[in-house]
Amino acid sequence: MRLSDDTLSALPDRVQRPGYDRSALRPRMVHLGVGAFHRAHQAVFTDEAIAAEGGEWGVTGISLRSRTAEEQLGPQDGLFTVGTREGEDERFRLIGNLLGIVTAPDAPEAARGALADPEVTVVTLTITEKGYGIDPATGALLTAQDDIAADLRSPRTPRSAIGYLVEAYRARREAGHAPFTAISCDNLPSNGERLRQAVLQFAKAVDPDLAAWIEREAAFPETMVDRIVPATAPDDLDRAEAALGMRDEGYVKTEPFLQWVIEDRFCGPRPAWDAGGARIVSEVAPFELAKLRLLNGPHSAIAYLGYLSGHDFVHQVMADPALGPFVRDLMEEEIAPTLSAPDGMPLGPYMGALRERFENSALQHRTWQIAMDGSQKLPQRLLNTIRDRRAAGAPYDRLALAVAGWIVYATGRDLRGEEIDVRDPLSERTAKIGAEAGRDPQKLLEGFLELGGVFGTDLPEDEAFRAAILSKLKTLLESGEDPVQRACAEVSGGKR
Ligand code: NAI
Ligand code: CS2
């Protein structure tokens, strides 16, 4: 039996149901990229908002790439469950606001129609960092990238996220309708501004008047989004099936923690997300910076150093006698001093809570998953923090070790010479650098520092930065037992 409107009544009582009448919803929002994160985050807040304050806030999901989401959710009438895990305990809730899924490459007209619908006043996005088609170091639109270049040539039949948004603005303006509020929920630095700039840069290239209209009328709020949502594994689906008494191909697993901070900048109606637990504030930057640096920075360090140490899961890295304390010190000594505490979020308790979240063994969060797309993540997670440390004349050995960990990982060969399945838009290039440099730390450094989209122009010119990364690469690549442990001991200066 598969979850759907017809089988819904057979779900066990312990599954929390939507607190509203699903049949009263209409498509008032579009979401681009209905992956794991959207289902366990924005979808939950929207369900809470509808239950608290009503509204017809149904969502049409659009997949810009694969059919996966449609295959998972289409036969289920858009229904799916979210499993919240801690210890042995798992709580299930059913989400009711997803009304349908469109796979854009199969049905481009339906995707364009959904975005042009004047009833739709909000578009949210979780398309991964690389989905924006921007340079990770500067935020500039990559006009030569395949999808973006194709869309600039034929903007009426787009295939990229930015192309779809601009075409929707064009259609709405031409029909005399208002634009929607576009909300990036990806872990980009200043995600609202990055999305706005990418849209404006694209629109200026195709129609400057349209760009001026978007700039005047549309809104791109900044957001800080947080909930750890690991990719669903096949045995997660089996386990959920055993608990639910039916198959839910759209099931996602997550942690209890949930946070959404949204800038109060909307150009039309929106769900009462604040009544659903989100914070709507005038300035998101301090929240976003604290989250990207203290959660995602250490997460990436855990991913690269943990993977190279032979750990499959985040909680194993946290239990490692060298890496656990390394992560604590990285947060407390090198990252926190670059931040000011956001309103109501003192950094000490925040860091303690983050470590506990990383220790949640029920999540089974793979280091390999977090290691993906490092070229798109490094600037906001680690390198900008290094820039602040260096400007303050403060040491950054642990941050440098994490960066060196990425460099080794991105070559596609681990410390024993075994192949790594690297998923990254730059993987071909980084593998080539790795192949040419071999195990020579200096050559590796030189090759990687040429990646301007990652390191910018300032860091490669900084002798102290080069020396810091080089020394960590040397330690990692030296022969002998357990180089990651040795490197952690080196940067801890004997501190435990
Ligand atoms: P996922 O792999 O389950 O889903 C990714 C979605 O992005 C899919 O719908 C995919 O089709 C789409 N996508 C990938 N490349 C694209 C491209 N080039 N253009 C357009 N769409 C593209 O991943 P998940 O877990 O949903 O995460 C997605 C993003 O959400 C992350 O990259 C991150 O920015 C953000 N996020 C994720 C969290 C998590 O713990 N999973 C928590 C906080 C933020
Ligand atoms: C992770 C994030 O996959 C990754 O890169 O660091 O997706 C992380 O789980 C979220 O940002 C938590 O909110």
Coordinates of C-alpha atoms and ligand atoms in Angstrom, one line a residue:
M1 CA 0.0 0.0 0.0
R2 CA 1.3 3.5 -0.9
L3 CA 0.5 6.8 0.8
S4 CA -2.1 8.9 -1.0
D5 CA -5.4 10.7 -0.4
D6 CA -7.2 7.3 -0.8
T7 CA -5.0 5.4 1.8
L8 CA -4.6 8.3 4.2
S9 CA -7.2 7.1 6.7
A10 CA -5.1 3.9 7.3
L11 CA -2.2 5.8 8.7
P12 CA -1.6 5.0 12.4
D13 CA -3.0 7.6 14.8
R14 CA 0.4 8.5 16.1
V15 CA 1.2 10.3 12.8
Q16 CA 0.5 14.0 13.3
R17 CA -2.0 15.2 10.6
P18 CA -2.2 18.7 9.0
G19 CA -4.3 21.0 11.3
Y20 CA -6.5 22.3 8.4
D21 CA -8.7 21.1 5.6
R22 CA -6.4 20.2 2.7
S23 CA -9.2 20.5 0.1
A24 CA -9.5 24.2 0.7
L25 CA -5.9 24.9 -0.5
R26 CA -5.2 26.4 -3.9
P27 CA -1.8 27.0 -5.6
R28 CA -0.6 30.2 -4.1
M29 CA 3.1 29.4 -3.9
V30 CA 5.7 27.7 -6.1
H31 CA 8.8 25.9 -4.8
L32 CA 11.8 25.2 -7.0
G33 CA 13.7 22.1 -6.0
V34 CA 11.5 19.8 -3.9
G35 CA 14.4 17.9 -2.3
A36 CA 14.8 16.6 1.2
F37 CA 15.4 20.0 2.8
H38 CA 12.3 21.7 1.5
R39 CA 10.1 18.9 2.8
A40 CA 11.5 19.0 6.3
H41 CA 11.7 22.8 6.6
Q42 CA 9.7 25.3 4.6
A43 CA 6.9 22.7 4.1
V44 CA 6.6 22.2 7.9
F45 CA 6.6 26.0 8.6
T46 CA 3.9 26.4 5.9
D47 CA 1.8 23.6 7.4
E48 CA 2.1 25.3 10.8
A49 CA 1.2 28.7 9.4
I50 CA -1.9 27.4 7.6
A51 CA -3.0 25.6 10.8
A52 CA -2.4 28.8 12.9
E53 CA -3.9 31.5 10.7
G54 CA -5.6 29.8 7.7
G55 CA -5.1 30.8 4.1
E56 CA -5.1 28.8 0.9
W57 CA -1.4 28.4 0.8
G58 CA -1.0 25.4 -1.4
V59 CA 2.4 24.8 -3.1
T60 CA 3.2 23.7 -6.6
G61 CA 6.7 22.0 -6.7
I62 CA 8.8 22.4 -9.7
S63 CA 11.9 20.2 -10.4
L64 CA 14.2 21.8 -12.9
R65 CA 16.3 18.7 -13.4
S66 CA 15.2 15.1 -12.7
R67 CA 11.9 13.3 -12.4
T68 CA 12.7 12.0 -9.0
A69 CA 10.4 14.3 -7.0
E70 CA 7.5 13.7 -9.3
E71 CA 7.9 10.0 -9.2
Q72 CA 8.1 10.1 -5.4
L73 CA 5.3 12.5 -4.8
G74 CA 3.0 12.5 -7.8
P75 CA 1.4 9.1 -7.2
Q76 CA 1.0 10.1 -3.5
D77 CA -1.1 13.3 -4.4
G78 CA 1.7 15.4 -3.0
L79 CA 1.5 13.8 0.5
F80 CA 4.6 12.8 2.4
T81 CA 5.7 12.3 6.0
V82 CA 8.6 13.9 7.9
G83 CA 10.3 11.7 10.6
T84 CA 11.9 13.5 13.4
R85 CA 14.6 11.3 15.0
E86 CA 16.4 11.5 18.3
G87 CA 17.8 8.4 20.1
E88 CA 15.4 5.5 19.5
D89 CA 12.5 7.8 19.2
E90 CA 10.9 8.8 15.8
R91 CA 7.9 11.1 15.5
F92 CA 6.0 11.3 12.2
R93 CA 4.0 14.1 10.7
L94 CA 2.1 14.2 7.5
I95 CA 2.5 17.3 5.4
G96 CA -0.5 18.5 3.4
N97 CA 0.4 21.7 1.5
L98 CA 2.1 20.2 -1.6
L99 CA -0.6 20.1 -4.3
G100 CA 1.4 18.9 -7.3
I101 CA 4.8 18.4 -8.9
V102 CA 5.9 19.6 -12.3
T103 CA 9.2 18.2 -13.9
A104 CA 10.2 21.2 -15.9
P105 CA 12.2 19.5 -18.7
D106 CA 9.2 17.2 -19.4
A107 CA 6.5 20.0 -19.1
P108 CA 8.1 23.4 -19.6
E109 CA 4.8 25.1 -20.4
A110 CA 3.3 23.9 -17.1
A111 CA 6.3 25.1 -15.2
R112 CA 6.2 28.5 -16.9
G113 CA 2.4 28.7 -16.3
A114 CA 2.7 27.9 -12.6
L115 CA 5.2 30.7 -12.1
A116 CA 3.2 33.2 -14.2
D117 CA -0.1 32.5 -12.3
P118 CA -1.1 35.8 -10.7
E119 CA -2.5 33.9 -7.7
V120 CA 1.0 32.8 -6.9
T121 CA 2.6 35.5 -4.7
V122 CA 5.6 33.6 -3.2
V123 CA 8.3 31.5 -4.8
T124 CA 10.8 29.7 -2.6
L125 CA 14.0 28.0 -3.8
T126 CA 16.2 25.1 -2.5
I127 CA 18.2 24.3 -5.7
T128 CA 21.6 23.9 -4.0
E129 CA 24.4 26.5 -4.1
K130 CA 25.3 25.5 -7.7
G131 CA 21.8 25.9 -9.0
Y132 CA 22.1 29.7 -9.0
G133 CA 24.8 29.7 -11.8
I134 CA 26.9 32.3 -9.9
D135 CA 30.6 32.6 -9.1
P136 CA 30.9 31.4 -5.5
A137 CA 33.6 34.0 -4.6
T138 CA 31.9 37.1 -6.1
G139 CA 28.2 36.2 -6.8
A140 CA 28.5 37.3 -10.4
L141 CA 26.2 35.4 -12.8
L142 CA 28.2 32.9 -14.8
T143 CA 27.0 33.9 -18.3
A144 CA 29.1 31.3 -20.0
Q145 CA 27.7 28.4 -18.0
D146 CA 25.7 26.0 -20.2
D147 CA 22.2 26.6 -18.8
I148 CA 22.6 30.3 -18.3
A149 CA 24.2 30.8 -21.7
A150 CA 21.3 28.9 -23.3
D151 CA 18.7 30.9 -21.4
L152 CA 20.3 34.2 -22.4
R153 CA 20.0 33.1 -26.0
S154 CA 16.4 32.0 -25.7
P155 CA 14.9 33.6 -22.6
R156 CA 11.3 32.6 -23.5
T157 CA 12.1 28.9 -23.1
P158 CA 14.4 28.8 -20.1
R159 CA 15.9 25.8 -18.3
S160 CA 17.8 27.4 -15.4
A161 CA 16.3 28.6 -12.2
I162 CA 17.3 32.2 -12.9
G163 CA 16.0 31.9 -16.5
Y164 CA 12.6 30.6 -15.2
L165 CA 12.3 33.4 -12.7
V166 CA 13.1 36.2 -15.2
E167 CA 10.7 34.7 -17.8
A168 CA 8.0 34.6 -15.1
Y169 CA 8.6 38.3 -14.3
R170 CA 8.4 39.1 -18.0
A171 CA 5.1 37.3 -18.4
R172 CA 3.6 38.8 -15.3
R173 CA 4.6 42.4 -16.2
E174 CA 3.3 42.0 -19.7
A175 CA -0.1 40.7 -18.3
G176 CA -0.2 43.6 -15.9
H177 CA 0.2 41.4 -12.8
A178 CA 2.4 42.0 -9.8
P179 CA 5.7 40.1 -9.3
F180 CA 6.1 37.4 -6.6
T181 CA 8.4 37.5 -3.6
A182 CA 11.3 35.2 -4.4
I183 CA 12.9 33.6 -1.3
S184 CA 16.2 31.7 -1.5
C185 CA 16.4 29.1 1.2
D186 CA 19.9 27.9 0.2
N187 CA 23.0 28.2 2.3
L188 CA 24.5 31.1 0.2
P189 CA 26.0 34.2 1.9
S190 CA 23.4 37.0 1.6
N191 CA 21.2 34.6 -0.3
G192 CA 18.4 37.2 -1.0
E193 CA 20.9 39.7 -2.4
R194 CA 22.7 37.0 -4.4
L195 CA 19.4 35.9 -5.9
R196 CA 18.4 39.5 -6.6
Q197 CA 21.7 40.3 -8.3
A198 CA 21.6 37.2 -10.4
V199 CA 18.1 37.9 -11.6
L200 CA 18.8 41.5 -12.3
Q201 CA 22.0 40.7 -14.2
F202 CA 20.1 38.2 -16.3
A203 CA 17.2 40.5 -16.9
K204 CA 19.4 43.5 -17.8
A205 CA 21.0 41.3 -20.5
V206 CA 17.7 40.5 -22.1
D207 CA 15.5 43.6 -21.4
P208 CA 16.7 46.6 -19.3
D209 CA 13.2 47.8 -18.8
L210 CA 12.2 44.5 -17.3
A211 CA 15.2 44.7 -15.1
A212 CA 14.2 48.1 -13.9
W213 CA 10.6 46.8 -13.2
I214 CA 11.9 43.9 -11.2
E215 CA 14.3 46.1 -9.2
R216 CA 11.4 48.4 -8.4
E217 CA 8.5 46.0 -7.8
A218 CA 9.9 42.6 -6.7
A219 CA 11.3 41.5 -3.4
F220 CA 14.1 39.1 -2.5
P221 CA 14.2 38.7 1.3
E222 CA 17.4 37.3 3.0
T223 CA 16.9 34.1 5.0
M224 CA 18.7 32.0 7.5
V225 CA 17.5 28.4 7.2
D226 CA 18.4 25.6 9.5
R227 CA 17.5 22.0 10.0
I228 CA 19.8 19.1 9.4
V229 CA 18.1 16.9 6.8
P230 CA 20.3 14.0 5.6
A231 CA 19.5 12.3 2.2
T232 CA 17.0 9.5 2.7
A233 CA 18.6 6.1 2.3
P234 CA 16.7 3.0 1.1
D235 CA 16.7 1.5 4.6
D236 CA 15.1 4.7 5.9
L237 CA 12.2 4.1 3.5
D238 CA 11.8 0.5 4.7
R239 CA 12.0 1.6 8.4
A240 CA 9.3 4.3 7.7
E241 CA 7.2 1.7 5.9
A242 CA 7.3 -0.6 8.9
A243 CA 6.2 2.3 11.2
L244 CA 3.5 3.7 8.9
G245 CA 2.1 0.5 7.6
M246 CA 2.4 1.8 4.1
R247 CA 5.0 2.9 1.6
D248 CA 5.9 6.6 1.5
E249 CA 8.5 7.3 -1.3
G250 CA 8.6 10.9 -0.3
Y251 CA 9.5 10.3 3.3
V252 CA 12.4 12.4 4.8
K253 CA 14.2 12.0 8.1
T254 CA 15.4 14.9 10.2
E255 CA 16.3 16.2 13.7
P256 CA 14.0 18.0 16.1
F257 CA 15.7 21.3 15.7
L258 CA 14.1 23.8 13.3
Q259 CA 14.9 27.5 12.6
W260 CA 13.9 30.0 9.9
V261 CA 14.7 33.7 10.1
I262 CA 13.3 35.8 7.2
E263 CA 13.9 39.4 6.3
D264 CA 10.6 41.4 6.5
R265 CA 10.7 42.3 2.8
F266 CA 7.7 41.0 0.8
C267 CA 6.0 42.5 -2.3
G268 CA 2.7 40.7 -1.8
P269 CA 0.8 38.3 0.5
R270 CA 2.6 35.5 2.3
P271 CA 1.7 32.6 4.7
A272 CA 1.8 33.5 8.4
W273 CA 5.1 31.8 8.8
D274 CA 5.8 33.8 12.0
A275 CA 2.6 32.3 13.5
G276 CA 4.1 28.9 12.4
G277 CA 7.4 29.4 14.3
A278 CA 9.6 31.5 11.9
R279 CA 11.1 34.8 12.9
I280 CA 10.5 37.7 10.6
V281 CA 13.1 40.4 11.3
S282 CA 14.5 43.5 9.8
E283 CA 18.1 42.2 9.6
V284 CA 19.0 38.6 8.9
A285 CA 22.8 39.1 8.4
P286 CA 23.9 38.3 12.0
F287 CA 21.8 35.1 12.0
E288 CA 23.0 34.0 8.6
L289 CA 26.7 34.7 9.3
A290 CA 26.5 32.8 12.7
K291 CA 24.8 29.8 11.1
L292 CA 27.0 29.6 8.0
R293 CA 30.2 30.0 9.9
L294 CA 29.4 28.0 13.1
L295 CA 27.3 25.2 11.7
N296 CA 28.2 24.9 8.0
G297 CA 31.9 25.7 8.5
P298 CA 32.5 22.9 11.0
H299 CA 30.2 20.7 9.1
S300 CA 32.5 20.9 6.1
A301 CA 35.6 20.4 8.3
I302 CA 33.9 17.3 9.7
A303 CA 33.1 16.1 6.2
Y304 CA 36.6 16.4 4.7
L305 CA 38.7 15.5 7.7
G306 CA 36.2 12.9 8.9
Y307 CA 36.0 11.3 5.5
L308 CA 39.8 11.3 5.1
S309 CA 40.0 9.7 8.6
G310 CA 37.7 6.9 7.5
H311 CA 34.5 8.0 9.1
D312 CA 31.2 7.5 7.3
F313 CA 29.0 9.6 9.6
V314 CA 29.1 12.9 11.3
H315 CA 28.3 11.5 14.8
Q316 CA 31.4 9.2 14.4
V317 CA 33.6 12.2 13.7
M318 CA 32.2 13.9 16.9
A319 CA 33.1 10.8 18.9
D320 CA 36.7 10.6 17.5
P321 CA 39.1 11.5 20.3
A322 CA 41.1 13.9 18.0
L323 CA 38.4 15.3 15.8
G324 CA 35.7 15.9 18.4
P325 CA 37.9 18.4 20.4
F326 CA 39.2 19.8 17.1
V327 CA 35.6 20.7 16.1
R328 CA 35.0 22.3 19.5
D329 CA 38.1 24.4 19.4
L330 CA 37.5 25.4 15.7
M331 CA 34.2 26.8 16.8
E332 CA 35.2 28.4 20.0
E333 CA 38.7 29.7 19.3
E334 CA 38.7 30.6 15.6
I335 CA 35.1 31.1 14.4
A336 CA 33.1 32.6 17.2
P337 CA 35.5 35.5 17.7
T338 CA 34.6 36.7 14.2
L339 CA 30.9 37.0 15.0
S340 CA 28.6 39.1 17.0
A341 CA 25.7 37.3 18.7
P342 CA 22.4 37.6 16.9
D343 CA 19.5 38.9 18.9
G344 CA 18.3 36.2 21.3
M345 CA 21.1 33.7 20.1
P346 CA 24.1 33.9 22.5
L347 CA 27.0 32.1 20.9
G348 CA 28.1 29.9 23.8
P349 CA 24.8 28.0 24.1
Y350 CA 24.5 28.0 20.3
M351 CA 27.8 26.2 19.9
G352 CA 27.0 23.7 22.6
A353 CA 23.6 22.9 21.0
L354 CA 25.3 22.6 17.6
R355 CA 27.7 20.0 18.9
E356 CA 24.8 18.0 20.4
R357 CA 23.1 18.2 17.1
F358 CA 26.2 16.8 15.3
E359 CA 26.3 14.0 17.9
N360 CA 22.8 12.8 17.0
S361 CA 23.6 9.3 15.9
A362 CA 20.0 8.6 14.8
L363 CA 20.4 10.9 11.8
Q364 CA 23.1 8.8 10.1
H365 CA 24.4 11.9 8.2
R366 CA 27.1 11.0 5.7
T367 CA 30.4 12.9 5.6
W368 CA 30.3 12.1 1.9
Q369 CA 27.0 14.0 1.5
I370 CA 28.2 17.1 3.2
A371 CA 31.5 17.0 1.2
M372 CA 29.6 17.5 -2.0
D373 CA 29.9 20.8 -3.9
G374 CA 32.8 22.0 -1.8
S375 CA 33.9 24.5 -4.4
Q376 CA 30.5 26.2 -4.0
K377 CA 30.6 26.1 -0.2
L378 CA 34.1 26.9 0.9
P379 CA 34.0 30.8 0.6
Q380 CA 31.0 31.4 2.9
R381 CA 31.8 28.5 5.3
L382 CA 35.6 28.8 5.8
L383 CA 37.4 31.3 3.6
N384 CA 35.5 34.4 4.6
T385 CA 36.1 33.5 8.3
I386 CA 39.8 33.2 7.4
R387 CA 39.7 36.6 5.8
D388 CA 38.3 38.1 9.0
R389 CA 40.9 36.3 11.2
R390 CA 43.7 37.5 9.0
A391 CA 42.4 41.1 9.0
A392 CA 42.4 40.9 12.9
G393 CA 45.9 39.4 12.9
A394 CA 44.5 36.3 14.6
P395 CA 45.7 32.7 14.0
Y396 CA 43.5 30.4 11.8
D397 CA 45.4 27.0 11.8
R398 CA 42.3 24.9 12.3
L399 CA 40.4 26.7 9.5
A400 CA 43.5 26.2 7.3
L401 CA 43.5 22.5 8.1
A402 CA 39.9 22.2 7.0
V403 CA 40.7 23.9 3.8
A404 CA 43.7 21.6 3.2
G405 CA 41.3 18.7 3.9
W406 CA 39.0 19.9 1.1
I407 CA 42.0 20.2 -1.3
V408 CA 43.1 16.6 -0.7
Y409 CA 39.5 15.4 -0.9
A410 CA 38.8 17.3 -4.1
T411 CA 41.7 15.6 -5.9
G412 CA 39.6 12.5 -5.9
R413 CA 42.2 10.3 -4.1
D414 CA 42.2 9.8 -0.3
L415 CA 45.3 9.5 1.9
R416 CA 45.8 5.9 1.0
G417 CA 45.4 6.6 -2.7
E418 CA 41.9 5.1 -2.9
E419 CA 39.5 6.8 -5.3
I420 CA 36.9 9.2 -3.9
D421 CA 33.5 9.7 -5.7
V422 CA 33.7 13.5 -5.7
R423 CA 30.5 15.3 -6.6
D424 CA 31.2 18.9 -7.5
P425 CA 30.8 21.2 -10.5
L426 CA 34.6 21.6 -10.5
S427 CA 35.4 17.9 -10.0
E428 CA 37.0 17.4 -13.4
R429 CA 39.3 20.4 -12.9
T430 CA 40.3 19.5 -9.3
A431 CA 41.0 15.9 -10.3
K432 CA 43.2 17.1 -13.1
I433 CA 45.1 19.4 -10.7
G434 CA 45.5 16.4 -8.4
A435 CA 46.7 14.1 -11.1
E436 CA 49.3 16.7 -12.2
A437 CA 50.5 17.5 -8.7
G438 CA 50.6 14.0 -7.4
R439 CA 51.5 14.1 -3.7
D440 CA 53.5 17.3 -4.0
P441 CA 52.0 19.7 -1.5
Q442 CA 53.5 22.8 -3.2
K443 CA 52.2 21.9 -6.6
L444 CA 48.8 21.0 -5.2
L445 CA 48.6 24.4 -3.5
E446 CA 49.6 26.3 -6.6
G447 CA 47.1 24.4 -8.7
F448 CA 44.2 24.9 -6.3
L449 CA 44.9 28.6 -5.7
E450 CA 44.2 29.1 -9.4
L451 CA 40.5 28.4 -8.7
G452 CA 39.5 32.1 -8.6
G453 CA 35.8 31.2 -8.1
V454 CA 36.8 29.6 -4.8
F455 CA 39.8 31.5 -3.4
G456 CA 39.2 34.9 -5.1
T457 CA 42.2 37.1 -5.9
D458 CA 43.2 38.2 -2.4
L459 CA 44.0 34.9 -0.7
P460 CA 46.3 33.5 -3.4
E461 CA 48.4 36.6 -3.0
D462 CA 48.7 36.3 0.7
E463 CA 52.0 34.7 1.7
A464 CA 50.8 33.9 5.2
F465 CA 47.7 32.1 3.9
R466 CA 49.8 30.1 1.4
A467 CA 52.2 29.1 4.1
A468 CA 49.4 28.1 6.4
I469 CA 47.6 25.8 3.9
L470 CA 51.0 24.4 2.7
S471 CA 52.0 23.3 6.1
K472 CA 48.7 21.5 6.7
L473 CA 48.9 19.9 3.3
K474 CA 52.4 18.6 4.2
T475 CA 51.2 17.1 7.4
L476 CA 48.2 15.4 5.7
L477 CA 50.3 14.0 2.9
E478 CA 53.3 12.8 4.9
S479 CA 53.5 9.1 5.1
G480 CA 52.8 7.3 8.4
E481 CA 49.8 6.3 10.5
D482 CA 46.7 8.5 10.7
P483 CA 47.8 11.9 9.3
V484 CA 44.5 13.5 10.2
Q485 CA 45.1 12.7 13.9
R486 CA 48.6 14.1 13.6
A487 CA 47.4 17.3 11.9
C488 CA 44.7 17.8 14.7
A489 CA 47.4 17.3 17.3
E490 CA 49.6 19.9 15.6
V491 CA 46.9 22.6 15.4
S492 CA 45.8 21.9 19.0
G493 CA 49.3 22.8 20.2
G494 CA 49.0 20.1 22.9
K495 CA 45.6 21.4 24.1
R496 CA 43.0 18.8 24.8
Ligands
NAI1 P1 18.5 17.4 -2.4 O1 19.6 16.7 -3.1 O2 17.5 16.5 -1.7 O3 17.7 18.3 -3.3 C1 18.3 19.2 -4.2 C2 17.3 19.9 -5.1 O4 18.0 20.8 -5.9 C3 16.7 18.9 -6.1 O5 15.3 19.2 -6.2 C4 17.5 19.1 -7.3 O6 16.7 18.8 -8.5 C5 17.8 20.6 -7.3 N1 18.9 21.0 -8.0 C6 20.2 20.5 -8.0 N2 21.0 21.1 -8.9 C7 20.2 22.0 -9.5 C8 20.4 23.0 -10.5 N3 21.6 23.1 -11.1 N4 19.4 23.8 -10.9 C9 18.2 23.7 -10.3 N5 17.9 22.8 -9.4 C10 18.9 22.0 -9.0 O7 19.2 18.4 -1.4 P2 18.5 19.1 -0.1 O8 18.9 18.3 1.1 O9 17.1 19.4 -0.4 O10 19.4 20.4 0.0 C11 19.2 21.4 -1.0 C12 19.8 22.7 -0.5 O11 19.1 23.2 0.6 C13 21.2 22.6 0.0 O12 22.2 22.7 -1.1 C14 21.3 23.8 0.9 O13 21.6 25.0 0.2 C15 19.9 23.9 1.4 N6 19.8 23.4 2.8 C16 19.9 22.1 3.1 C17 19.8 21.6 4.3 C18 20.0 20.1 4.7 O14 20.3 19.8 5.8 N7 19.7 19.2 3.7 C19 19.7 22.5 5.5 C20 19.8 23.9 5.1 C21 19.8 24.3 3.8
CS2_2 C1 25.3 20.7 5.2 C2 24.0 21.5 5.3 O1 25.1 19.3 3.3 C3 25.7 20.3 3.8 O2 26.5 21.0 3.2 O3 26.3 21.4 5.9 O4 23.1 21.1 4.4 C4 23.4 21.4 6.7 O5 22.9 20.2 7.0 C5 22.3 22.5 6.9 O6 22.8 23.7 6.5 C6 21.7 22.5 8.3 O7 20.8 23.6 8.4

